[in-house]
Amino acid sequence: MAASVNPDRSQWDVIVLGGAAAGENAAQYATQYSGLSAVIVESNLLGGECSYWACMPSKALLRPVEVIDAARSLPGLAATLDPQAVLGHRDTVIHHLDDTSQVDWALQSGIDVVRGYGRLAGERTIDVALPDGTTRRITARHAVVIDTGSRPFLPDIDGLPAALPWSSQDVTTMREVPGRVVVLGGGVVACEAATWLRGLGAEVTIVHRSTRLLTRHEPFAAAEVTDELRRSGVRLLTGRSATRVQRPQAQATGRGHIRGGEVHLTLDDGSELAADELVVATGRTPNTTDIGLPAVGLTAGGYLHVDDHQCVQGTGGGWLYAIGDVCGRALLTHMGKYQARIVGEVIAARATGAGELPSAAQGHRGMPQVVFTNPQIGSTGLTEQQARDAGLDIDTVEYDLAALAGTYVMRPDYRGRAKLVIDRTDDTIVGATFAGAGIAELVYAATTAVVTRIPLSALWHVVPCYPTASEVWLRLLETLRQQRTDRER
Ligand SMILES: Cc1cc2nc3c(=O)[nH]c(=O)nc-3n(C[C@H](O)[C@H](O)[C@H](O)COP(=O)(O)OP(=O)(O)OC[C@H]3O[C@@H](n4cnc5c(N)ncnc54)[C@H](O)[C@@H]3O)c2cc1C
């Protein structure tokens, strides 16, 4: 039977609740070689946050800002940036918020799609509230996978909800660039948004309660981004919190539109700020409050705890799984998709009785991430602090990326740094961080080393091309050898 949208059917082998990229992968991996059937239940757009309101639009907005900055660093190039054209390109990248191509992919892969909002109603049972107001009960023979994701967290600040601030969904799909913007927060989303807003011409102020930005990253990398934000004209008010927000002429103008008149913020040091728009980027909260968790003996709200097969703990029976942001292991698309591949194979193996159950433990050891600020931060594995907190016996080594021929030809004013964290017990890399222009592509090699625990002795034989930024690997090995020799003297 060909797959379809809202088919007249009430049972599948696998139900995926939430159709983000991870959910699509889970359905695909569960069905492709097993003969199992699957349906994805999605209340909004198939593809989820990443495709329309997160990774894809943000990177479409950041890339022109990065390119023009690089062009300005090289003689002979006269580039200009047209903000409206950039917004138009962003719209193309997010398919004008139309999920037809993703629905087509699902159907061609033999996966049914039900459009509606689903809630667990019992073991292997979901009640779907359909757009026409009716409710339909569907059941799974084998498994239910929760991929309902997360939403922006709104801090408890007097007057904030009434001011109708922008969330990450608004700032990624903005229809116009506000003149003056205050960004609340200092994590990845806040720093990336400040980068593209400033690059597209806005006056940007970041208000962040911690004294430094990007606190989960190596301090040297966070400092590189902080310096560059400042240099580009972003005003940084760190170590300060907003205590009150006022917007007398707030208007519900719709997603991505400026929400009425001026916003006024009072900070905890008594100072005042005024802006044309306020972006709240103060973290995420999982979508678990209204998905029927009590019907299967779980508490509503909070992250879903999973084991290394991504099986939700506390339900019994090995039928309920969770992937992506909702399980809180790593709030990143590629990690959610990795969990989805594992889950799909676990479900297929359990249903068919064939093959071993794969585990998601090894991949989480690497957990790569790129922060697409200017400069970028790329990291995998542990920071030095995390390794020390875990009680590892470590060496660390750093190298100046600007000292490489490869980065010099990229841009003569290159600034950046690399750092490795090495477990001395087996001389393998347990963490790596790079900060610099164009370093995103260095992360995969680092992740390979961390996940597969390649000994440093083997890395000496992995020859980097000249002149590329990858030569940093050789320089890091040489520097580490020198450090160790100096220590022994
Ligand atoms: C601005 C921004 C930029 C980002 N950039 C990157 C990046 O560059 N790289 C990266 O790896 N990560 C990035 N992230 C993080 C990434 O977007 C998330 O980790 C990822 O989208 C999480 O995917 P998910 O599978 O958990 O579900 P989500 O993408 O959150 O999607 C969940 C889906 O479930 C649906 N749903 C929810 N409840 C129900 C229900 N009850 N019934 C039916 N459907 C339901 C929703 O409509 C939604 O489509 C970014 C995040 C933000 C905010």
Coordinates of C-alpha atoms and ligand atoms in Angstrom, one line a residue:
M1 CA 0.0 0.0 0.0
A2 CA 1.4 3.4 -1.0
A3 CA 2.1 5.8 1.9
S4 CA -0.1 8.8 2.2
V5 CA -1.1 11.8 4.3
N6 CA -3.9 11.1 6.8
P7 CA -4.5 7.6 5.6
D8 CA -7.7 5.8 6.7
R9 CA -5.8 3.5 9.0
S10 CA -5.4 3.2 12.8
Q11 CA -2.4 0.9 13.4
W12 CA 1.2 0.9 12.4
D13 CA 4.3 -0.9 13.7
V14 CA 5.9 2.4 14.8
I15 CA 4.4 5.8 15.6
V16 CA 6.8 8.8 15.7
L17 CA 5.3 11.7 17.6
G18 CA 6.8 15.0 16.2
G19 CA 8.2 15.2 12.7
A20 CA 11.5 17.0 13.0
A21 CA 14.5 15.7 11.0
A22 CA 15.2 13.3 13.9
G23 CA 11.7 11.9 13.8
E24 CA 12.0 11.4 10.0
N25 CA 15.3 9.6 10.5
A26 CA 13.8 7.3 13.2
A27 CA 10.9 6.3 11.0
Q28 CA 13.3 5.7 8.1
Y29 CA 15.8 3.6 10.0
A30 CA 13.0 1.6 11.7
T31 CA 11.4 0.7 8.4
Q32 CA 13.9 0.7 5.6
Y33 CA 15.3 -2.9 5.9
S34 CA 12.8 -4.4 8.4
G35 CA 9.5 -4.5 6.6
L36 CA 8.0 -2.5 9.5
S37 CA 5.4 0.3 8.9
A38 CA 5.6 3.7 10.4
V39 CA 3.6 6.9 10.7
I40 CA 4.8 10.4 11.7
V41 CA 2.3 12.6 13.6
E42 CA 3.2 16.3 13.1
S43 CA 1.1 19.3 14.3
N44 CA 3.0 21.9 12.3
L45 CA 5.6 21.5 9.5
L46 CA 7.4 18.3 8.8
G47 CA 11.1 19.0 9.3
G48 CA 10.6 20.8 12.7
E49 CA 12.5 23.8 14.1
C50 CA 15.8 23.1 12.4
S51 CA 14.4 23.3 8.9
Y52 CA 12.3 26.5 9.3
W53 CA 13.1 28.4 12.5
A54 CA 16.5 27.4 13.7
C55 CA 19.6 25.9 12.0
M56 CA 18.7 26.5 8.4
P57 CA 17.5 30.2 8.5
S58 CA 20.1 31.2 11.0
K59 CA 22.9 29.8 8.9
A60 CA 21.4 31.4 5.8
L61 CA 21.5 34.8 7.6
L62 CA 25.0 34.2 9.0
R63 CA 26.8 33.1 5.9
P64 CA 26.5 36.4 4.0
V65 CA 27.8 38.2 7.1
E66 CA 30.8 35.9 7.3
V67 CA 31.5 36.2 3.6
I68 CA 31.4 40.0 3.5
D69 CA 33.7 40.1 6.5
A70 CA 36.2 37.8 4.8
A71 CA 35.9 39.8 1.6
R72 CA 36.7 43.0 3.4
S73 CA 39.8 41.5 4.8
L74 CA 41.3 40.8 1.3
P75 CA 42.6 43.4 -1.1
G76 CA 40.9 43.8 -4.4
L77 CA 37.3 42.9 -3.3
A78 CA 34.6 45.4 -3.0
A79 CA 31.6 43.5 -1.6
T80 CA 28.3 45.1 -0.4
L81 CA 25.5 43.5 1.6
D82 CA 21.8 44.0 0.7
P83 CA 19.8 43.0 3.8
Q84 CA 16.5 42.5 1.9
A85 CA 18.2 40.2 -0.6
V86 CA 19.7 38.2 2.4
L87 CA 16.2 37.9 3.9
G88 CA 15.0 36.7 0.5
H89 CA 17.8 34.1 0.3
R90 CA 16.8 33.0 3.8
D91 CA 13.2 32.5 2.6
T92 CA 14.4 30.3 -0.2
V93 CA 16.5 28.2 2.2
I94 CA 13.4 27.6 4.4
H95 CA 11.2 26.8 1.4
H96 CA 8.9 29.8 2.3
L97 CA 7.7 27.7 5.3
D98 CA 6.3 25.1 2.9
D99 CA 7.0 21.4 3.9
T100 CA 5.9 19.8 0.6
S101 CA 9.4 18.5 -0.2
Q102 CA 9.7 16.8 3.3
V103 CA 6.2 15.3 3.1
D104 CA 7.1 14.0 -0.4
W105 CA 10.3 12.4 1.0
A106 CA 8.3 10.7 3.7
L107 CA 5.8 9.3 1.3
Q108 CA 8.4 8.2 -1.1
S109 CA 10.2 6.4 1.7
G110 CA 6.9 4.5 2.5
I111 CA 6.2 6.5 5.7
D112 CA 2.7 7.7 6.3
V113 CA 2.1 11.2 7.7
V114 CA -0.8 12.2 10.0
R115 CA -1.2 16.0 10.5
G116 CA -2.4 16.7 14.0
Y117 CA -1.4 17.2 17.6
G118 CA -0.8 13.9 19.4
R119 CA -1.0 12.9 23.0
L120 CA -0.2 9.5 24.6
A121 CA -3.4 7.9 25.7
G122 CA -2.0 4.6 27.1
E123 CA 0.6 2.0 26.2
R124 CA 1.5 2.2 22.4
T125 CA -1.6 4.5 22.0
I126 CA -1.8 8.1 20.7
D127 CA -4.9 10.3 20.4
V128 CA -4.4 12.8 17.6
A129 CA -6.4 16.0 17.6
L130 CA -7.0 16.7 13.9
P131 CA -7.2 20.1 12.3
D132 CA -11.0 19.5 11.7
G133 CA -11.5 19.4 15.5
T134 CA -12.0 15.6 15.7
T135 CA -9.8 13.2 17.6
R136 CA -8.4 10.0 16.2
R137 CA -6.9 7.1 18.2
I138 CA -4.0 5.3 16.6
T139 CA -1.9 2.5 18.0
A140 CA 1.6 1.0 17.5
R141 CA 2.3 -2.7 17.4
H142 CA 5.9 -2.2 18.5
A143 CA 7.1 1.3 19.5
V144 CA 6.3 5.0 20.0
V145 CA 9.1 7.5 19.5
I146 CA 8.7 10.9 21.0
D147 CA 10.4 13.7 19.0
T148 CA 8.4 16.7 20.2
G149 CA 11.4 18.9 20.6
S150 CA 11.8 22.1 22.7
R151 CA 10.6 25.7 22.8
P152 CA 12.2 28.9 23.9
F153 CA 12.2 29.4 27.7
L154 CA 10.8 32.8 28.8
P155 CA 12.4 34.1 32.0
D156 CA 10.3 35.5 34.8
I157 CA 10.8 39.2 34.2
D158 CA 8.1 41.8 35.1
G159 CA 6.3 42.9 32.0
L160 CA 8.1 40.5 29.6
P161 CA 5.2 38.5 28.2
A162 CA 3.1 41.7 27.7
A163 CA 5.9 43.2 25.6
L164 CA 5.5 40.4 23.0
P165 CA 9.3 40.0 22.6
W166 CA 10.8 38.1 19.7
S167 CA 11.8 34.5 20.2
S168 CA 14.3 32.6 18.2
Q169 CA 11.5 31.8 15.7
D170 CA 11.0 35.6 15.1
V171 CA 14.6 36.5 14.8
T172 CA 15.3 33.7 12.3
T173 CA 12.3 34.5 10.1
M174 CA 12.3 38.3 10.6
R175 CA 10.6 40.2 7.8
E176 CA 12.6 43.4 8.5
V177 CA 15.8 44.3 10.4
P178 CA 15.0 46.3 13.5
G179 CA 17.1 49.5 14.0
R180 CA 18.0 48.9 17.6
V181 CA 17.8 45.4 19.2
V182 CA 18.4 44.2 22.7
V183 CA 19.3 40.5 22.9
L184 CA 18.6 38.8 26.3
G185 CA 21.0 35.9 26.8
G186 CA 24.6 35.0 26.1
G187 CA 24.5 31.4 24.8
V188 CA 24.8 30.1 21.3
V189 CA 21.5 31.4 20.0
A190 CA 22.0 34.8 21.5
C191 CA 25.5 35.2 20.1
E192 CA 24.6 33.9 16.6
A193 CA 21.5 36.2 16.5
A194 CA 23.6 39.2 17.6
T195 CA 26.1 38.4 14.9
W196 CA 23.6 38.4 12.0
L197 CA 21.6 41.3 13.4
R198 CA 24.7 43.4 13.6
G199 CA 25.9 42.2 10.2
L200 CA 22.6 43.2 8.7
G201 CA 22.9 46.7 10.1
A202 CA 21.1 46.7 13.5
E203 CA 22.5 48.4 16.6
V204 CA 22.7 45.5 19.0
T205 CA 23.0 45.3 22.8
I206 CA 23.5 41.9 24.6
V207 CA 22.3 41.8 28.2
H208 CA 23.5 38.6 29.9
R209 CA 23.4 37.7 33.6
S210 CA 26.7 35.8 33.6
T211 CA 29.9 37.8 33.4
R212 CA 31.0 36.0 30.2
L213 CA 29.3 34.7 27.1
L214 CA 29.2 31.1 25.9
T215 CA 29.9 29.7 29.3
R216 CA 29.7 26.1 28.2
H217 CA 32.7 26.5 25.8
E218 CA 36.4 26.8 26.4
P219 CA 37.1 30.3 27.8
F220 CA 39.6 31.2 25.1
A221 CA 37.0 30.4 22.4
A222 CA 34.3 32.4 24.1
A223 CA 36.8 35.3 24.5
E224 CA 37.5 35.3 20.7
V225 CA 33.8 35.6 20.0
T226 CA 33.3 38.3 22.7
D227 CA 36.2 40.4 21.3
E228 CA 34.8 40.1 17.8
L229 CA 31.3 41.0 18.8
R230 CA 32.6 44.1 20.6
R231 CA 34.9 45.0 17.6
S232 CA 31.9 44.8 15.3
G233 CA 30.0 47.3 17.4
V234 CA 27.8 45.1 19.6
R235 CA 27.4 46.5 23.1
L236 CA 27.9 43.9 25.8
L237 CA 26.2 44.3 29.1
T238 CA 27.4 41.2 30.9
G239 CA 26.8 40.4 34.6
R240 CA 23.5 42.2 34.4
S241 CA 19.9 41.1 34.3
A242 CA 16.7 42.8 33.1
T243 CA 14.2 43.3 36.0
R244 CA 11.4 45.0 34.2
V245 CA 10.2 45.4 30.6
Q246 CA 7.7 48.0 29.4
R247 CA 6.2 48.3 25.9
P248 CA 3.1 50.5 26.1
Q249 CA 2.3 50.1 22.4
A250 CA 2.9 46.3 22.0
Q251 CA 1.0 44.8 19.1
A252 CA 0.6 41.2 18.0
T253 CA 1.9 41.9 14.5
G254 CA 2.7 38.2 13.7
R255 CA 5.9 36.2 13.5
G256 CA 9.0 38.0 12.4
H257 CA 7.3 41.5 12.4
I258 CA 8.4 44.2 14.8
R259 CA 5.8 44.1 17.7
G260 CA 4.7 47.7 18.1
G261 CA 6.5 50.6 19.7
E262 CA 9.7 51.1 21.6
V263 CA 10.7 48.5 24.3
H264 CA 12.1 49.9 27.6
L265 CA 14.2 47.6 29.8
T266 CA 15.2 48.3 33.4
L267 CA 18.4 46.4 34.5
D268 CA 19.3 45.3 38.0
D269 CA 21.9 48.1 38.3
G270 CA 19.0 50.6 37.8
S271 CA 20.1 51.6 34.3
E272 CA 17.5 51.8 31.4
L273 CA 17.7 50.7 27.8
A274 CA 15.4 51.5 24.9
A275 CA 15.1 49.4 21.7
D276 CA 12.9 48.8 18.7
E277 CA 12.8 45.1 19.4
L278 CA 13.7 42.7 22.1
V279 CA 15.0 39.1 21.4
V280 CA 14.7 36.6 24.2
A281 CA 17.3 33.8 23.8
T282 CA 17.7 32.6 27.4
G283 CA 17.5 28.8 26.8
R284 CA 15.0 26.1 25.9
T285 CA 12.4 24.0 27.6
P286 CA 11.2 20.6 26.4
N287 CA 7.8 20.1 24.9
T288 CA 6.6 17.5 27.4
T289 CA 3.9 19.4 29.3
D290 CA 0.9 18.4 27.1
I291 CA 1.8 15.1 25.4
G292 CA -0.1 12.8 27.7
L293 CA 2.8 11.5 29.8
P294 CA 0.6 10.9 32.9
A295 CA -1.4 8.3 30.8
V296 CA 1.7 6.1 30.7
G297 CA 2.8 6.7 34.3
L298 CA 5.2 9.6 33.6
T299 CA 5.2 13.1 35.0
A300 CA 4.4 15.9 32.6
G301 CA 7.1 18.6 32.0
G302 CA 10.9 18.2 32.2
Y303 CA 13.2 16.2 30.0
L304 CA 12.5 12.5 29.3
H305 CA 15.2 10.3 30.7
V306 CA 16.5 7.7 28.3
D307 CA 19.0 4.9 28.4
D308 CA 21.6 4.4 25.7
H309 CA 19.0 2.7 23.4
Q310 CA 17.1 6.0 23.8
C311 CA 14.4 4.0 25.6
V312 CA 12.4 6.2 28.0
Q313 CA 13.0 5.2 31.7
G314 CA 10.1 4.7 34.0
T315 CA 7.5 3.2 31.6
G316 CA 8.5 -0.5 31.4
G317 CA 7.9 -2.7 28.4
G318 CA 10.6 -1.3 26.1
W319 CA 8.1 0.4 23.8
L320 CA 8.5 4.1 24.4
Y321 CA 11.6 6.0 23.0
A322 CA 12.6 9.6 22.9
I323 CA 15.1 11.4 20.7
G324 CA 16.2 15.0 20.0
D325 CA 15.9 18.0 22.4
V326 CA 13.1 16.3 24.4
C327 CA 15.5 13.8 25.9
G328 CA 17.9 16.6 26.9
R329 CA 21.1 14.7 26.0
A330 CA 22.3 17.2 23.5
L331 CA 20.2 20.1 22.0
L332 CA 21.6 19.8 18.5
T333 CA 20.0 18.5 15.3
H334 CA 22.8 16.2 14.3
M335 CA 22.8 14.5 17.8
G336 CA 19.0 14.1 17.6
K337 CA 19.4 12.5 14.2
Y338 CA 22.2 10.2 15.6
Q339 CA 19.8 9.2 18.4
A340 CA 17.2 8.6 15.7
R341 CA 19.4 6.3 13.7
I342 CA 20.1 4.3 16.9
V343 CA 16.5 4.2 17.9
G344 CA 15.3 3.1 14.4
E345 CA 17.8 0.2 14.4
V346 CA 16.9 -0.7 18.1
I347 CA 13.2 -0.9 17.2
A348 CA 13.9 -2.9 14.0
A349 CA 16.2 -5.3 15.9
R350 CA 13.7 -5.8 18.7
A351 CA 10.7 -6.3 16.4
T352 CA 12.5 -8.7 14.0
G353 CA 14.7 -10.4 16.6
A354 CA 17.6 -9.9 14.3
G355 CA 20.9 -8.2 15.1
E356 CA 22.4 -6.7 18.2
L357 CA 20.9 -3.6 19.9
P358 CA 23.0 -0.6 19.0
S359 CA 23.9 1.9 21.7
A360 CA 24.2 5.7 21.5
A361 CA 26.9 5.9 24.1
Q362 CA 29.9 6.1 21.8
G363 CA 28.6 8.9 19.7
H364 CA 27.8 11.0 22.7
R365 CA 31.4 10.8 23.7
G366 CA 32.2 13.1 20.8
M367 CA 29.1 15.4 20.7
P368 CA 30.4 17.8 18.1
Q369 CA 29.1 21.4 17.9
V370 CA 29.7 24.4 15.7
V371 CA 28.8 27.9 16.9
F372 CA 28.5 29.8 13.6
T373 CA 29.5 33.2 15.1
N374 CA 32.3 35.3 13.6
P375 CA 34.8 33.7 14.4
Q376 CA 33.2 30.2 14.6
I377 CA 33.7 27.9 17.5
G378 CA 34.0 24.2 16.8
S379 CA 34.2 21.7 19.5
T380 CA 33.9 18.0 20.3
G381 CA 34.2 16.0 23.5
L382 CA 35.2 17.5 26.8
T383 CA 36.5 21.0 27.7
E384 CA 39.5 21.1 30.0
Q385 CA 37.3 21.9 32.9
Q386 CA 34.9 19.1 32.1
A387 CA 37.8 16.6 31.9
R388 CA 39.2 17.8 35.2
D389 CA 35.7 17.6 36.8
A390 CA 35.5 14.0 35.5
G391 CA 38.8 13.3 37.3
L392 CA 40.8 12.5 34.2
D393 CA 44.6 12.8 34.2
I394 CA 45.0 15.2 31.3
D395 CA 47.5 17.2 29.2
T396 CA 46.3 20.2 27.2
V397 CA 47.9 21.8 24.2
E398 CA 47.1 25.0 22.3
Y399 CA 48.2 26.5 19.0
D400 CA 47.7 29.9 17.3
L401 CA 45.8 29.2 14.1
A402 CA 47.1 32.5 12.7
A403 CA 50.6 31.0 12.5
L404 CA 49.5 28.6 9.7
A405 CA 50.1 29.3 6.0
G406 CA 46.6 27.9 5.3
T407 CA 44.9 30.5 7.5
Y408 CA 47.2 33.3 6.3
V409 CA 46.1 32.8 2.7
M410 CA 42.5 32.6 3.8
R411 CA 42.7 36.0 5.3
P412 CA 45.9 37.9 6.3
D413 CA 44.3 39.3 9.5
Y414 CA 43.3 35.8 10.6
R415 CA 42.7 35.3 14.4
G416 CA 42.1 32.0 16.1
R417 CA 43.3 29.3 18.3
A418 CA 43.0 25.5 18.8
K419 CA 43.2 23.4 21.9
L420 CA 43.3 19.7 22.6
V421 CA 42.5 17.9 25.8
I422 CA 44.4 14.6 26.0
D423 CA 43.8 11.7 28.4
R424 CA 47.3 10.7 29.6
T425 CA 46.3 7.2 30.5
D426 CA 46.0 6.1 26.9
D427 CA 47.3 9.2 25.1
T428 CA 44.1 9.8 23.2
I429 CA 42.2 13.0 22.6
V430 CA 39.1 13.5 24.8
G431 CA 38.3 17.0 23.7
A432 CA 39.1 19.6 21.0
T433 CA 38.1 23.2 20.5
F434 CA 38.9 25.5 17.6
A435 CA 38.0 29.2 17.3
G436 CA 38.5 31.0 14.0
A437 CA 37.1 31.7 10.6
G438 CA 36.1 28.6 8.6
I439 CA 37.0 26.1 11.3
A440 CA 33.6 24.3 11.2
E441 CA 35.1 21.7 8.8
L442 CA 37.9 20.8 11.2
V443 CA 35.4 19.4 13.7
Y444 CA 34.8 16.1 11.9
A445 CA 38.4 15.0 12.1
A446 CA 38.5 15.9 15.8
T447 CA 35.3 14.0 16.4
T448 CA 36.7 11.0 14.7
A449 CA 39.7 11.1 16.9
V450 CA 37.6 11.5 20.1
V451 CA 34.9 8.9 19.3
T452 CA 37.3 6.2 18.0
R453 CA 40.1 7.0 20.5
I454 CA 42.8 7.2 17.9
P455 CA 46.2 7.2 19.8
L456 CA 48.3 10.3 19.2
S457 CA 51.1 8.0 17.9
A458 CA 48.8 7.2 15.0
L459 CA 47.9 10.8 14.3
W460 CA 51.6 11.6 13.4
H461 CA 51.0 9.6 10.2
V462 CA 47.8 11.5 9.2
V463 CA 49.3 14.1 6.9
P464 CA 47.5 17.4 6.5
C465 CA 47.4 19.2 3.1
Y466 CA 49.5 22.3 2.6
P467 CA 48.4 25.1 2.9
T468 CA 45.3 24.3 4.9
A469 CA 44.0 25.0 8.4
S470 CA 44.3 21.2 9.1
E471 CA 48.0 21.7 9.5
V472 CA 47.1 22.8 13.0
W473 CA 46.9 19.0 13.8
L474 CA 50.6 18.6 13.1
R475 CA 51.5 21.8 15.0
L476 CA 49.5 20.6 18.0
L477 CA 51.3 17.3 18.1
E478 CA 54.7 19.1 17.8
T479 CA 53.8 21.5 20.5
L480 CA 52.7 18.8 22.8
R481 CA 55.9 16.8 22.2
Q482 CA 57.9 19.9 23.0
Q483 CA 55.9 20.6 26.2
R484 CA 56.5 17.0 27.4
T485 CA 60.2 17.2 26.6
D486 CA 60.5 20.5 28.5
R487 CA 58.7 19.0 31.4
E488 CA 61.0 16.0 31.6
R489 CA 64.1 18.2 31.6
Ligands
LIG1 C1 18.2 29.7 16.4 C2 18.6 28.3 16.5 C3 19.7 27.9 15.7 C4 20.1 26.6 15.8 N1 21.1 26.2 15.0 C5 21.6 24.9 15.1 C6 22.6 24.4 14.2 O1 23.2 25.2 13.4 N2 23.0 23.1 14.3 C7 22.4 22.3 15.2 O2 22.7 21.1 15.2 N3 21.4 22.7 16.0 C8 21.0 23.9 16.0 N4 19.9 24.4 16.8 C9 19.3 23.4 17.6 C10 18.3 22.5 16.8 O3 17.4 23.4 16.1 C11 17.5 21.6 17.7 O4 18.4 20.8 18.5 C12 16.6 20.7 16.9 O5 15.7 21.4 16.1 C13 15.8 19.8 17.8 O6 15.1 18.9 17.0 P1 14.1 17.9 17.6 O7 14.1 16.7 16.8 O8 14.3 17.8 19.1 O9 12.6 18.6 17.4 P2 12.1 20.0 16.9 O10 12.9 20.5 15.8 O11 12.0 20.9 18.1 O12 10.7 19.7 16.3 C14 9.7 19.0 17.1 C15 8.5 18.8 16.2 O13 7.5 18.2 16.9 C16 6.3 18.8 16.6 N5 5.4 18.5 17.8 C17 5.6 18.9 19.1 N6 4.7 18.4 19.9 C18 3.8 17.7 19.0 C19 2.7 16.9 19.3 N7 2.2 16.7 20.5 N8 2.1 16.3 18.2 C20 2.6 16.4 17.0 N9 3.7 17.2 16.7 C21 4.3 17.8 17.7 C22 6.6 20.3 16.4 O14 5.6 20.9 15.6 C23 7.9 20.1 15.7 O15 7.8 20.1 14.3 C24 19.5 25.7 16.7 C25 18.4 26.1 17.5 C26 18.0 27.4 17.4 C27 16.8 27.9 18.3

